[in-house]
Short mmCIF file of C-alpha atoms and ligand atoms in Angstrom, two decimals:
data_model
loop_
_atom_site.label_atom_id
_atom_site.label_comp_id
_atom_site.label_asym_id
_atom_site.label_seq_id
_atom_site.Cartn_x
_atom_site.Cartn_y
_atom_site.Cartn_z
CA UNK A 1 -14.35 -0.65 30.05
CA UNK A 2 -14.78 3.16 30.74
CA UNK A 3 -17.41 5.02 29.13
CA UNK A 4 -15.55 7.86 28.06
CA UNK A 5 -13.47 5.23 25.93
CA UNK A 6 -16.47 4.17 24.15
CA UNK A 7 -17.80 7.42 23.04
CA UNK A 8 -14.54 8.28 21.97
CA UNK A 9 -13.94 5.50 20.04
CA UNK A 10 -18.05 6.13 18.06
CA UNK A 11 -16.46 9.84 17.85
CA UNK A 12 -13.38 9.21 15.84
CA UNK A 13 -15.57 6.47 13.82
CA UNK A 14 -15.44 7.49 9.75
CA UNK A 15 -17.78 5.33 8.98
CA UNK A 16 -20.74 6.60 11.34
CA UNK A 17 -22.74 8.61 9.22
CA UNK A 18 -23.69 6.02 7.10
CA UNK A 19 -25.94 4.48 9.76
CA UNK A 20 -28.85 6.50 8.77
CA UNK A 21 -29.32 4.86 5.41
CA UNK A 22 -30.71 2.14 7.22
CA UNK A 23 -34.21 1.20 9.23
CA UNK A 24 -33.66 0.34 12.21
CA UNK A 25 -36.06 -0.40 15.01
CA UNK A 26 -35.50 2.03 18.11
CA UNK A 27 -34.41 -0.41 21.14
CA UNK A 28 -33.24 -2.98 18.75
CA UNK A 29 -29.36 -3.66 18.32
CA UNK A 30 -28.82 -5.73 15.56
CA UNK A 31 -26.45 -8.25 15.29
CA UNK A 32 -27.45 -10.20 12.46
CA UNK A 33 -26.36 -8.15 9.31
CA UNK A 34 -24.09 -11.44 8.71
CA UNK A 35 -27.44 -13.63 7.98
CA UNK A 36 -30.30 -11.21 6.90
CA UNK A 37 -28.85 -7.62 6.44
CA UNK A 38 -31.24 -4.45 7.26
CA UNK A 39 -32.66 -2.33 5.09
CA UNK A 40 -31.30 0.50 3.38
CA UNK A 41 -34.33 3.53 3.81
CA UNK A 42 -33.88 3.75 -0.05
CA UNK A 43 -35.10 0.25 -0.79
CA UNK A 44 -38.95 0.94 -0.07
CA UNK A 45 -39.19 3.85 -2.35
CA UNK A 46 -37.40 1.52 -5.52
CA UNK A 47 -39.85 -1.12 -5.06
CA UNK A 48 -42.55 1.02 -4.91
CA UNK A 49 -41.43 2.60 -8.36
CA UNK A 50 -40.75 -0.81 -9.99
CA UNK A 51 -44.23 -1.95 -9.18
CA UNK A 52 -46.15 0.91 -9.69
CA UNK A 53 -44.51 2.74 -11.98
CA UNK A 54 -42.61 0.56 -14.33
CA UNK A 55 -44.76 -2.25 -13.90
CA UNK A 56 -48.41 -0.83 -13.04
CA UNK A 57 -47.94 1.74 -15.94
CA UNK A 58 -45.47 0.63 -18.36
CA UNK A 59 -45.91 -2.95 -18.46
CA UNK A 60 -44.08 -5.11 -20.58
CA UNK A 61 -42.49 -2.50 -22.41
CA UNK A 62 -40.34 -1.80 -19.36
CA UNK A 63 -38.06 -4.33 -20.32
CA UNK A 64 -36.74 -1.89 -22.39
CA UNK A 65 -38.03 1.14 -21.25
CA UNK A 66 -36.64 0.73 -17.65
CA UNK A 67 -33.38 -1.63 -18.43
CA UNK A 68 -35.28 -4.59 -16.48
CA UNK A 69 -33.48 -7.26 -19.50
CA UNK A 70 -29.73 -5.82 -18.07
CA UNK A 71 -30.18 -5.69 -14.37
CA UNK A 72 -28.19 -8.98 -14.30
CA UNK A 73 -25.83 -7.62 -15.92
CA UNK A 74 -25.36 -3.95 -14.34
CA UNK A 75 -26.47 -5.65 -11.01
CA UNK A 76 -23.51 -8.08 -11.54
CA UNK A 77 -21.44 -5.08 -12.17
CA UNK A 78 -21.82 -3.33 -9.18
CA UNK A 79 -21.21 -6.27 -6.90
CA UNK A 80 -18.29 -7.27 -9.22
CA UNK A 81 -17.18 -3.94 -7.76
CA UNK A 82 -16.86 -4.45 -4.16
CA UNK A 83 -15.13 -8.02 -4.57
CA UNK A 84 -12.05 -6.79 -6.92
CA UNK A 85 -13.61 -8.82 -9.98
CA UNK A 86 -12.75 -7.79 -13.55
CA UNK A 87 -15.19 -5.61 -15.58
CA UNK A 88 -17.81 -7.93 -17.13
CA UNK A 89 -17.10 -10.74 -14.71
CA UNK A 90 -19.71 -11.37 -12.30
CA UNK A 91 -23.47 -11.91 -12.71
CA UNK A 92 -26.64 -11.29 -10.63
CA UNK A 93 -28.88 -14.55 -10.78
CA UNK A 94 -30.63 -17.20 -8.64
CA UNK A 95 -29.06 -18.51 -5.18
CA UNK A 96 -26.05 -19.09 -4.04
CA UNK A 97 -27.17 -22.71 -3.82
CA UNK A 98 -28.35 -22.60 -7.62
CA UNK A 99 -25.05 -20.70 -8.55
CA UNK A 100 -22.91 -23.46 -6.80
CA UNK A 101 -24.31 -26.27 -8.57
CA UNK A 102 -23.98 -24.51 -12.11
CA UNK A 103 -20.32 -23.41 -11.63
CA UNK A 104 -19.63 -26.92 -10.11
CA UNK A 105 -21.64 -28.24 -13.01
CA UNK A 106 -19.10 -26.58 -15.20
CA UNK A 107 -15.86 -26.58 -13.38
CA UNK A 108 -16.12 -30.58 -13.35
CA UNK A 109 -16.02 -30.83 -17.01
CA UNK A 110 -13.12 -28.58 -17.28
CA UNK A 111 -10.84 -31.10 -15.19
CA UNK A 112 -12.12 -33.90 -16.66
CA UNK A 113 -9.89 -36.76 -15.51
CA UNK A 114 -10.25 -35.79 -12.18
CA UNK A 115 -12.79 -37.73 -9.69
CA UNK A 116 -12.56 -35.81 -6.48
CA UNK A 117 -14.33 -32.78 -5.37
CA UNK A 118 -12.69 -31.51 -2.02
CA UNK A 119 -14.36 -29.22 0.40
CA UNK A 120 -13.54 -28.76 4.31
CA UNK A 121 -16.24 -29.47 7.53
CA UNK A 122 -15.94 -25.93 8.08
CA UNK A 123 -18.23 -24.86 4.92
CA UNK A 124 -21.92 -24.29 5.59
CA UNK A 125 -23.44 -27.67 4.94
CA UNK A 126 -25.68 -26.40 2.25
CA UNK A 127 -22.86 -26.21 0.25
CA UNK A 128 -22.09 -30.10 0.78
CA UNK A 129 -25.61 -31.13 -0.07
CA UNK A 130 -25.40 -29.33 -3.42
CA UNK A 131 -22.00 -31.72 -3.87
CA UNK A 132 -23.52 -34.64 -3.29
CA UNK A 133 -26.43 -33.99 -5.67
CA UNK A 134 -24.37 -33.01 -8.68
CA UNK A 135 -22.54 -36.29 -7.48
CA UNK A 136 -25.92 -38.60 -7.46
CA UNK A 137 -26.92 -36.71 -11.00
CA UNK A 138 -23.29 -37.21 -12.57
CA UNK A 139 -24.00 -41.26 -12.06
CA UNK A 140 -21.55 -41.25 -8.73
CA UNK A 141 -18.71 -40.90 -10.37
CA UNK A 142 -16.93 -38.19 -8.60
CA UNK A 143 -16.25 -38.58 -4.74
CA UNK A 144 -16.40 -35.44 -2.17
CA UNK A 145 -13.53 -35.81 0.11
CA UNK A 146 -13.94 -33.86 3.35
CA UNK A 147 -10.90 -32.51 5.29
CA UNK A 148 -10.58 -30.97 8.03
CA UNK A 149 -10.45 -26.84 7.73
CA UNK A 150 -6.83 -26.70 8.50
CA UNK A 151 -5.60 -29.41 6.05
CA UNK A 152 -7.51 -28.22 3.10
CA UNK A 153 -4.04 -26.69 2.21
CA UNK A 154 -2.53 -30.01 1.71
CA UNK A 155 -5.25 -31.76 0.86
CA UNK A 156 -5.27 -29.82 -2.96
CA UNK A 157 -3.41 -32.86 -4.41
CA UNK A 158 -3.17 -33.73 -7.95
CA UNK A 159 -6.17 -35.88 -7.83
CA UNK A 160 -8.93 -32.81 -7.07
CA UNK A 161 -10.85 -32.17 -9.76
CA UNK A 162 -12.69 -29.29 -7.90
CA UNK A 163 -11.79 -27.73 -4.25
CA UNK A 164 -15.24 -25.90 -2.84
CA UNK A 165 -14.11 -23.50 -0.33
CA UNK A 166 -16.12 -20.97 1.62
CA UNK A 167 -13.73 -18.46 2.69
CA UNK A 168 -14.92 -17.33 6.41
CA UNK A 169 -16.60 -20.42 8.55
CA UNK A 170 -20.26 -19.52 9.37
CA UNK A 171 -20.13 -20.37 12.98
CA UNK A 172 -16.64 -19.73 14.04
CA UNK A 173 -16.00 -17.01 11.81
CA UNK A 174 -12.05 -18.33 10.85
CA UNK A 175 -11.47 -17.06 7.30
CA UNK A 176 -9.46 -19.07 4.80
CA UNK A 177 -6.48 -17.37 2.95
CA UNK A 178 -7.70 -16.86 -0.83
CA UNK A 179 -4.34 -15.67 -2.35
CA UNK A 180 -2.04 -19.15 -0.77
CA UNK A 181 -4.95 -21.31 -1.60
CA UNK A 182 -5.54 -20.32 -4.94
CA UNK A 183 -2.06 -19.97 -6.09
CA UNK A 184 -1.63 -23.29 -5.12
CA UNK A 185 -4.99 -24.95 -6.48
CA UNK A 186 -3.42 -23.27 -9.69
CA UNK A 187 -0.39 -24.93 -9.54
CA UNK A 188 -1.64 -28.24 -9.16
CA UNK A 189 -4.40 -28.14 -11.78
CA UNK A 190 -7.45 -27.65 -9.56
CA UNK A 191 -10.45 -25.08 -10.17
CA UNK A 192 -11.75 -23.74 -6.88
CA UNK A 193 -14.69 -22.31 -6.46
CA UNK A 194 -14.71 -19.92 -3.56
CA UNK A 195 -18.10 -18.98 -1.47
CA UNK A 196 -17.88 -15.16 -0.76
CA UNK A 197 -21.41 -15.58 1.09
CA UNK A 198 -19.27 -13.94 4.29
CA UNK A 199 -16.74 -12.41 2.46
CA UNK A 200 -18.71 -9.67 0.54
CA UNK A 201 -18.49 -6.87 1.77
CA UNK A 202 -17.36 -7.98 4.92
CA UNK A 203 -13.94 -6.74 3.89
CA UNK A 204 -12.33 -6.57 0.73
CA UNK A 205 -12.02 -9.30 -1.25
CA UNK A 206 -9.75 -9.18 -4.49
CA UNK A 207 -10.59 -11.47 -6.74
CA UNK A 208 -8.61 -10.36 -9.62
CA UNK A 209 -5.92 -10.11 -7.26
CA UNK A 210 -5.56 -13.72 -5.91
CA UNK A 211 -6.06 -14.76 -9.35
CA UNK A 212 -9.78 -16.71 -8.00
CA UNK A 213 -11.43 -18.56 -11.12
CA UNK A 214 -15.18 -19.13 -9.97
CA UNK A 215 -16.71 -17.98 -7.42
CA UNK A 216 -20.36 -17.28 -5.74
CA UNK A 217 -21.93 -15.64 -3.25
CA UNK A 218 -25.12 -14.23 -1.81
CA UNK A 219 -26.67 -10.67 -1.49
CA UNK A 220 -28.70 -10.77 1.19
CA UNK A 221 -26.02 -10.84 4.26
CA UNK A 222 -23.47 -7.71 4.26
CA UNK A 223 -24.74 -6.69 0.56
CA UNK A 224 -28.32 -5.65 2.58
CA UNK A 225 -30.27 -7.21 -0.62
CA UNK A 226 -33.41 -8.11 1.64
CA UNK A 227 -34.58 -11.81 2.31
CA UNK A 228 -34.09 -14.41 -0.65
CA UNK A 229 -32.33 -11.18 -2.88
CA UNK A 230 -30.55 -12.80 -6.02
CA UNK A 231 -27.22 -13.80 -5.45
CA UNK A 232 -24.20 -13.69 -8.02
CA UNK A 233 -21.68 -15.74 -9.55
CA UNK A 234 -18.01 -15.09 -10.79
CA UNK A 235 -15.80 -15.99 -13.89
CA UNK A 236 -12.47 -15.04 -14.56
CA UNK A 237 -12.19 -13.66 -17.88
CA UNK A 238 -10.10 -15.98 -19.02
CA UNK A 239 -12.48 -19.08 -18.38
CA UNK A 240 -15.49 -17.34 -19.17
CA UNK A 241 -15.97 -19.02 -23.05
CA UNK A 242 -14.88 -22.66 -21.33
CA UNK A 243 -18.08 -22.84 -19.71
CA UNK A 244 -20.56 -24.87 -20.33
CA UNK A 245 -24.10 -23.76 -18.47
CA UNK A 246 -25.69 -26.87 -17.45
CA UNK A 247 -28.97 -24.92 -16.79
CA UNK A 248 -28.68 -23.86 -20.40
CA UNK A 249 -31.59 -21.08 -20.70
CA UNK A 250 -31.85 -18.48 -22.86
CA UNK A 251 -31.25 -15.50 -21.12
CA UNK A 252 -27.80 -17.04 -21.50
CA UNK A 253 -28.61 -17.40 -24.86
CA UNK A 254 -26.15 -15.43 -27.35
CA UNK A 255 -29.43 -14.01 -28.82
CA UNK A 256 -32.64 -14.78 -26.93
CA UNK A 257 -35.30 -13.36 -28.68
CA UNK A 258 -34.03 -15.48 -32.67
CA UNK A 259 -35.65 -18.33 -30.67
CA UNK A 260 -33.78 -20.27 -32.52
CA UNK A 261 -34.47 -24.56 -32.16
CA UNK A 262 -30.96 -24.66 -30.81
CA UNK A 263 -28.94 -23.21 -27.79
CA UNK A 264 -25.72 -21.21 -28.09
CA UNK A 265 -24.43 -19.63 -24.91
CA UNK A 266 -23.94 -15.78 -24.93
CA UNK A 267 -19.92 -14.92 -24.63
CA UNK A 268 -18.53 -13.69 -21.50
CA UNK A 269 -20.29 -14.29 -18.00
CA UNK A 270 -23.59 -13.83 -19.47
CA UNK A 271 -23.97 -16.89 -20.52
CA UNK A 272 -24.59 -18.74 -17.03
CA UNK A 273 -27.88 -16.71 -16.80
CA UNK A 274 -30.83 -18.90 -16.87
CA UNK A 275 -34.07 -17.59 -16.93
CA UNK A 276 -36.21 -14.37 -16.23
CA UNK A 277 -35.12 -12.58 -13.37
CA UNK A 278 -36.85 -11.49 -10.59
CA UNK A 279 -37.15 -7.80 -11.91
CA UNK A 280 -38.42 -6.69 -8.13
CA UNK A 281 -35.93 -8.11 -5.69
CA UNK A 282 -32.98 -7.69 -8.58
CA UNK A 283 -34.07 -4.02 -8.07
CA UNK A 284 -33.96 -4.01 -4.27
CA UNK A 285 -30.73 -5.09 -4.53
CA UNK A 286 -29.40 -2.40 -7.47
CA UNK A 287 -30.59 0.53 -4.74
CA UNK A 288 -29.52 -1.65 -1.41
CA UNK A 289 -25.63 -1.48 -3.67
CA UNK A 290 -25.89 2.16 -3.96
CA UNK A 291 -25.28 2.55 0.13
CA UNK A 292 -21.50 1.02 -0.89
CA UNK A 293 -20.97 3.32 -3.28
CA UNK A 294 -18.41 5.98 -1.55
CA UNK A 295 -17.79 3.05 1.43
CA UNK A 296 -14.23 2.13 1.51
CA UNK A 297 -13.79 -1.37 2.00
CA UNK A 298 -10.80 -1.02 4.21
CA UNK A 299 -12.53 1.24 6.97
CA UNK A 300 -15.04 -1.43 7.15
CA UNK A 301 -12.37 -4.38 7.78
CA UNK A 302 -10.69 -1.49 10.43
CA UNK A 303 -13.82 -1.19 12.42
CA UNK A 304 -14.93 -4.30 12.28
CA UNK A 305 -11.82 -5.64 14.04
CA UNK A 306 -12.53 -2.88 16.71
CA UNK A 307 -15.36 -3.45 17.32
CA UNK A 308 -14.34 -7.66 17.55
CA UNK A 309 -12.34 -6.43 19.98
CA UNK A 310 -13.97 -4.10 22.09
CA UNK A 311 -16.48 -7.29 22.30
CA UNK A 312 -14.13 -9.75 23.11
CA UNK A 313 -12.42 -7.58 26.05
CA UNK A 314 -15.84 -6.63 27.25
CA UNK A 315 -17.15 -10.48 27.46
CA UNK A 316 -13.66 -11.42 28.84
CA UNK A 317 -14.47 -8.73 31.28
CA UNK A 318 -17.34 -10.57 32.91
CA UNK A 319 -14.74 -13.29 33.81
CA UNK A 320 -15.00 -17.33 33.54
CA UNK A 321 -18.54 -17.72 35.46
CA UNK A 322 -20.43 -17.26 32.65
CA UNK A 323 -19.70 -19.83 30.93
CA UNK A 324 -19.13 -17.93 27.50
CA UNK A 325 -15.99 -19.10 25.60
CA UNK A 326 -14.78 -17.86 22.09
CA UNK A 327 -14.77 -19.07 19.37
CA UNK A 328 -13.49 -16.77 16.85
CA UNK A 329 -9.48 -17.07 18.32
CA UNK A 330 -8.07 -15.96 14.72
CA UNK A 331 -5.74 -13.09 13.87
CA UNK A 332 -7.27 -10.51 12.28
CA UNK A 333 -6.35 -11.47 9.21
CA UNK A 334 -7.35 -14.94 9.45
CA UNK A 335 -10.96 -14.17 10.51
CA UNK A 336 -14.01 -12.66 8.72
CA UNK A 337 -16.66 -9.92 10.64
CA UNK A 338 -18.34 -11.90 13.33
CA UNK A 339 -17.76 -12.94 16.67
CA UNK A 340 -19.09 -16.69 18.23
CA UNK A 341 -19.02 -17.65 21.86
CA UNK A 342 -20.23 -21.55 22.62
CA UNK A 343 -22.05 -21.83 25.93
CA UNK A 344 -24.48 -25.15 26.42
CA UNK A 345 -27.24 -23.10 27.06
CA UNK A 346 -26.52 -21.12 23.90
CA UNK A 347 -29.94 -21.38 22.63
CA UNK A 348 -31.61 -20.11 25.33
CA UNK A 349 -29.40 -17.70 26.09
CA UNK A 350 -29.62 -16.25 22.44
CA UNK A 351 -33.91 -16.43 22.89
CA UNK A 352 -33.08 -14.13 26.12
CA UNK A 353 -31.36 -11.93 23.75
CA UNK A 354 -33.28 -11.75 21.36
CA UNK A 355 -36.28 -11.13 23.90
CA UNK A 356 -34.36 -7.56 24.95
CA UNK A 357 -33.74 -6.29 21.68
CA UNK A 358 -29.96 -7.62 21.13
CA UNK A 359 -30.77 -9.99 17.95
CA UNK A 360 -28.14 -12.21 16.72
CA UNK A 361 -28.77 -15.72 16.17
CA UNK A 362 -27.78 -19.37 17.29
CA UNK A 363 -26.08 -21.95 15.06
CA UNK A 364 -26.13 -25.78 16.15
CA UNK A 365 -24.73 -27.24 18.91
CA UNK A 366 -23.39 -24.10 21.14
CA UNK A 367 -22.55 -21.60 19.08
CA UNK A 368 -23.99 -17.71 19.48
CA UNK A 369 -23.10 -16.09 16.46
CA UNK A 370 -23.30 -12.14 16.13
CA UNK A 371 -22.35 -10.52 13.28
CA UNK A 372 -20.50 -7.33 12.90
CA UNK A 373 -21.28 -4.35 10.01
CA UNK A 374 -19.85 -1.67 10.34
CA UNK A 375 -22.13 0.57 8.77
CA UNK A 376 -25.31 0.42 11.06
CA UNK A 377 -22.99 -0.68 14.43
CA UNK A 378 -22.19 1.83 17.15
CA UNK A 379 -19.23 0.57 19.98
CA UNK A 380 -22.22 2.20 22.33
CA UNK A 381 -24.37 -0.38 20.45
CA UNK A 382 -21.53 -3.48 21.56
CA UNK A 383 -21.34 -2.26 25.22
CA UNK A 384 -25.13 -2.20 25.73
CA UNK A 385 -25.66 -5.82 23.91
CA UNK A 386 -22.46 -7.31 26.30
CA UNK A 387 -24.24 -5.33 29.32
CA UNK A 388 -27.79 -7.18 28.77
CA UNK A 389 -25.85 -10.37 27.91
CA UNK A 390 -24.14 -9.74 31.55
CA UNK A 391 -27.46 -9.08 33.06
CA UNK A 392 -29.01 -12.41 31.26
CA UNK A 393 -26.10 -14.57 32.48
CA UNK A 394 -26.43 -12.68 36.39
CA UNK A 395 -29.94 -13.32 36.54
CA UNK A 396 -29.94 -16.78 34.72
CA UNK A 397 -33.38 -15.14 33.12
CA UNK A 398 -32.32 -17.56 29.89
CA UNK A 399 -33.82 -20.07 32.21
CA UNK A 400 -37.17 -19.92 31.37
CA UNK A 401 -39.38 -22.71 28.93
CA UNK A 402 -40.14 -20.31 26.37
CA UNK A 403 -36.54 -19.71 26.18
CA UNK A 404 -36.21 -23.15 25.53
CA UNK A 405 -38.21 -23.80 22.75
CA UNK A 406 -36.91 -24.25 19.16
CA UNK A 407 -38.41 -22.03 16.12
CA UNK A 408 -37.82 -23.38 12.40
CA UNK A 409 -35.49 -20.98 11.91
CA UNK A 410 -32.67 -20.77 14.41
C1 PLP B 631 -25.84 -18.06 3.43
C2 PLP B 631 -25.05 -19.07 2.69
C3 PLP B 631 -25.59 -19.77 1.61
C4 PLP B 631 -27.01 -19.53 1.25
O1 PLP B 631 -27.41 -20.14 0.06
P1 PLP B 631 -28.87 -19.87 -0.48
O2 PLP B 631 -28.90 -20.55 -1.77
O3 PLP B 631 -29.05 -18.38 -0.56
O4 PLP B 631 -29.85 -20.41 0.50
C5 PLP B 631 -24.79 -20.65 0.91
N1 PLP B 631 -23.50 -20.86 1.28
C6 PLP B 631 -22.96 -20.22 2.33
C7 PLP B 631 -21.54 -20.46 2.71
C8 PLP B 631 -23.72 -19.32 3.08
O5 PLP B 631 -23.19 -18.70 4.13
#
């Protein structure tokens, strides 16, 4: 691939401008805004406000003071935003994990004749464990069938009580079609709850538009929320006052400081808030939004699939000896923003990577994952991190024991 093709292509880019809102380490090309996204320059100087103003000087009364009691809320708003939800439909709060099991929690009791909770062996496992501990708790009465990806089409029969579906497949990167699978999870009486952990604001995502019921997702990939950042939860406005919170708190409460003896949820989407939040990290995450604020979604999705592709020819380039095959062979369409290759050696390979500054990560058996966001991504940044791949996979320099050994976190 010529040069002069590459620097056109970061040239005619609308989105490139918006790479200086974010921190990023000079010889470092970062691939992993899919897992941990980086940090927005304007993050620092919010926390530093929150703790030493608001906090250090105004104590408790901040609260009020500095709107800490409706960062959920606003929070909530702003993502709520960038996925097509409804006004007043979507939540900031706990983990994605913690926000799957309450939804679930919920959604169960709303089909309530129904004994089978479907998912597909494409969704991050996490996901499944959080199944099959609502299962254990609800006396194993419900069953989670597993289907393959590609039949969880047919599989929504009448007999699903609840379909858990995470649109785009964390290691291959093949994106489900929300609008078909909804429509028809309608039709037949089933409440789906769809994971948007890849989705948001990977491209857009229109909620409101496929007529999606529940849903949850997490902040800290695309959304650039910073490790562990609260992650939200969805409720069409139609099933918001059908829910009943399992975690029944009382910031959920309809009026939290009567402390009355007995619970009564809040109306609307409020109600599956819990407890306190964390006022710190919620407000890492209310400045890390304000980067999408004149960002149109669709550019993203554009150069996202450019600069897929511009990856894929380049790799395809090297030809067969290295081993690499993909594994994100979806349409456009049908995929999310990421690109995997398998290789057996992925792991070591990646550790190589990672060792020259190209940092994207390894998922279990073969797979190296690298994510692509548009906002912080060059093409120049794609042709360097395929040329030090192609130097790795020349030199077999992968092949060394500390490339071989296996952190905690892959
Ligand atoms: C990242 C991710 C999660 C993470 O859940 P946490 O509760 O934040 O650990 C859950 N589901 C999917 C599909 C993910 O990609």
């Amino acid at each position: 691939m010529h040069a002069g093709h590459i620097k056109s292509l970061d040239r005619a880019d609308p989105l490139q401008s918006h790479r200086e809102k974010f921190e990023l380490p000079d010889g470092v090309i970062y691939l992993d805004g899919n897992s941990l996204g980086a940090l927005p320059k304007s993050v620092p100087g919010r926390i530093a406000e929150v703790v030493n103003k608001q906090w250090g000087h105004s104590l408790i009364s901040s609260w009020n003071k500095h709107e800490w009691i409706t960062l959920p809320a606003r929070v909530g708003s702003k993502i709520g935003g960038l996925i097509g939800a409804e006004d007043n439909s979507v939540v900031c709060a706990d983990s994605t994990s913690v926000n799957l099991f309450k939804l679930l929690s919920a959604a169960v009791r709303l089909t309530s004749d129904r004994k089978i909770i479907l998912s597909d062996t494409g969704n991050f496992p996490n996901d499944l464990y959080v199944i099959q501990g609502l299962i254990k708790q609800l006396g194993d009465n419900f069953e989670l069938r597993l289907v393959e990806p590609e039949e969880i089409s047919t599989a929504l029969t009448e007999d699903v009580a609840v379909a858990v579906i995470t649109e785009v497949d964390y290691r291959t990167g093949r994106r489900h079609n929300m609008a078909d699978l909804t429509a028809k999870s309608k039709s037949t009486g089933i409440k789906v709850i769809w994971d948007l952990c890849h989705s948001a604001d990977a491209f857009p995502v229109d909620l409101e538009g496929c007529g999606a019921e529940l849903a949850v997702g997490c902040s800290y990939k695309y959304l650039n929320g910073g490790p562990g950042a609260p992650a939200f939860l969805y409720v069409s406005p139609e099933l918001q006052d059908n829910i009943h919170p399992p975690l029944s708190g009382w910031m959920g409460h309809s009026a939290p400081f009567n402390f009355d003896l007995d619970y009564r949820p809040a109306e609307g989407v409020s109600r599956n808030l819990c407890g306190t939040p964390g006022v710190i990290a919620m407000s890492a995450l209310d400045t890390a939004l304000d980067v999408w604020q004149d960002v149109d979604l669709q550019l993203v999705q554009q150069k996202s699939q450019k600069l897929f592709r511009l990856f894929a020819d380049l790799v395809e380039e090297l030809g067969p000896k290295t081993g690499l095959t993909l594994k994100t062979t979806f349409s456009e369409s049908e995929r999310g923003s990421q690109i995997a290759f398998a290789h057996p050696q992925g792991y070591a390979i990646m550790q190589a990577l990672i060792d020259q500054g190209v940092i994207g990560d390894f998922r279990t058996p073969d797979i190296l994952r690298f994510g692509l966001t548009p906002l912080y991504l060059s093409f120049e940044d794609i042709r360097r991190a395929v040329e030090i791949l192609s130097n790795i996979m020349q030199s077999n320099s992968w092949d060394q024991p500390k490339y071989h050994k296996r952190g905690l976190v892959t």
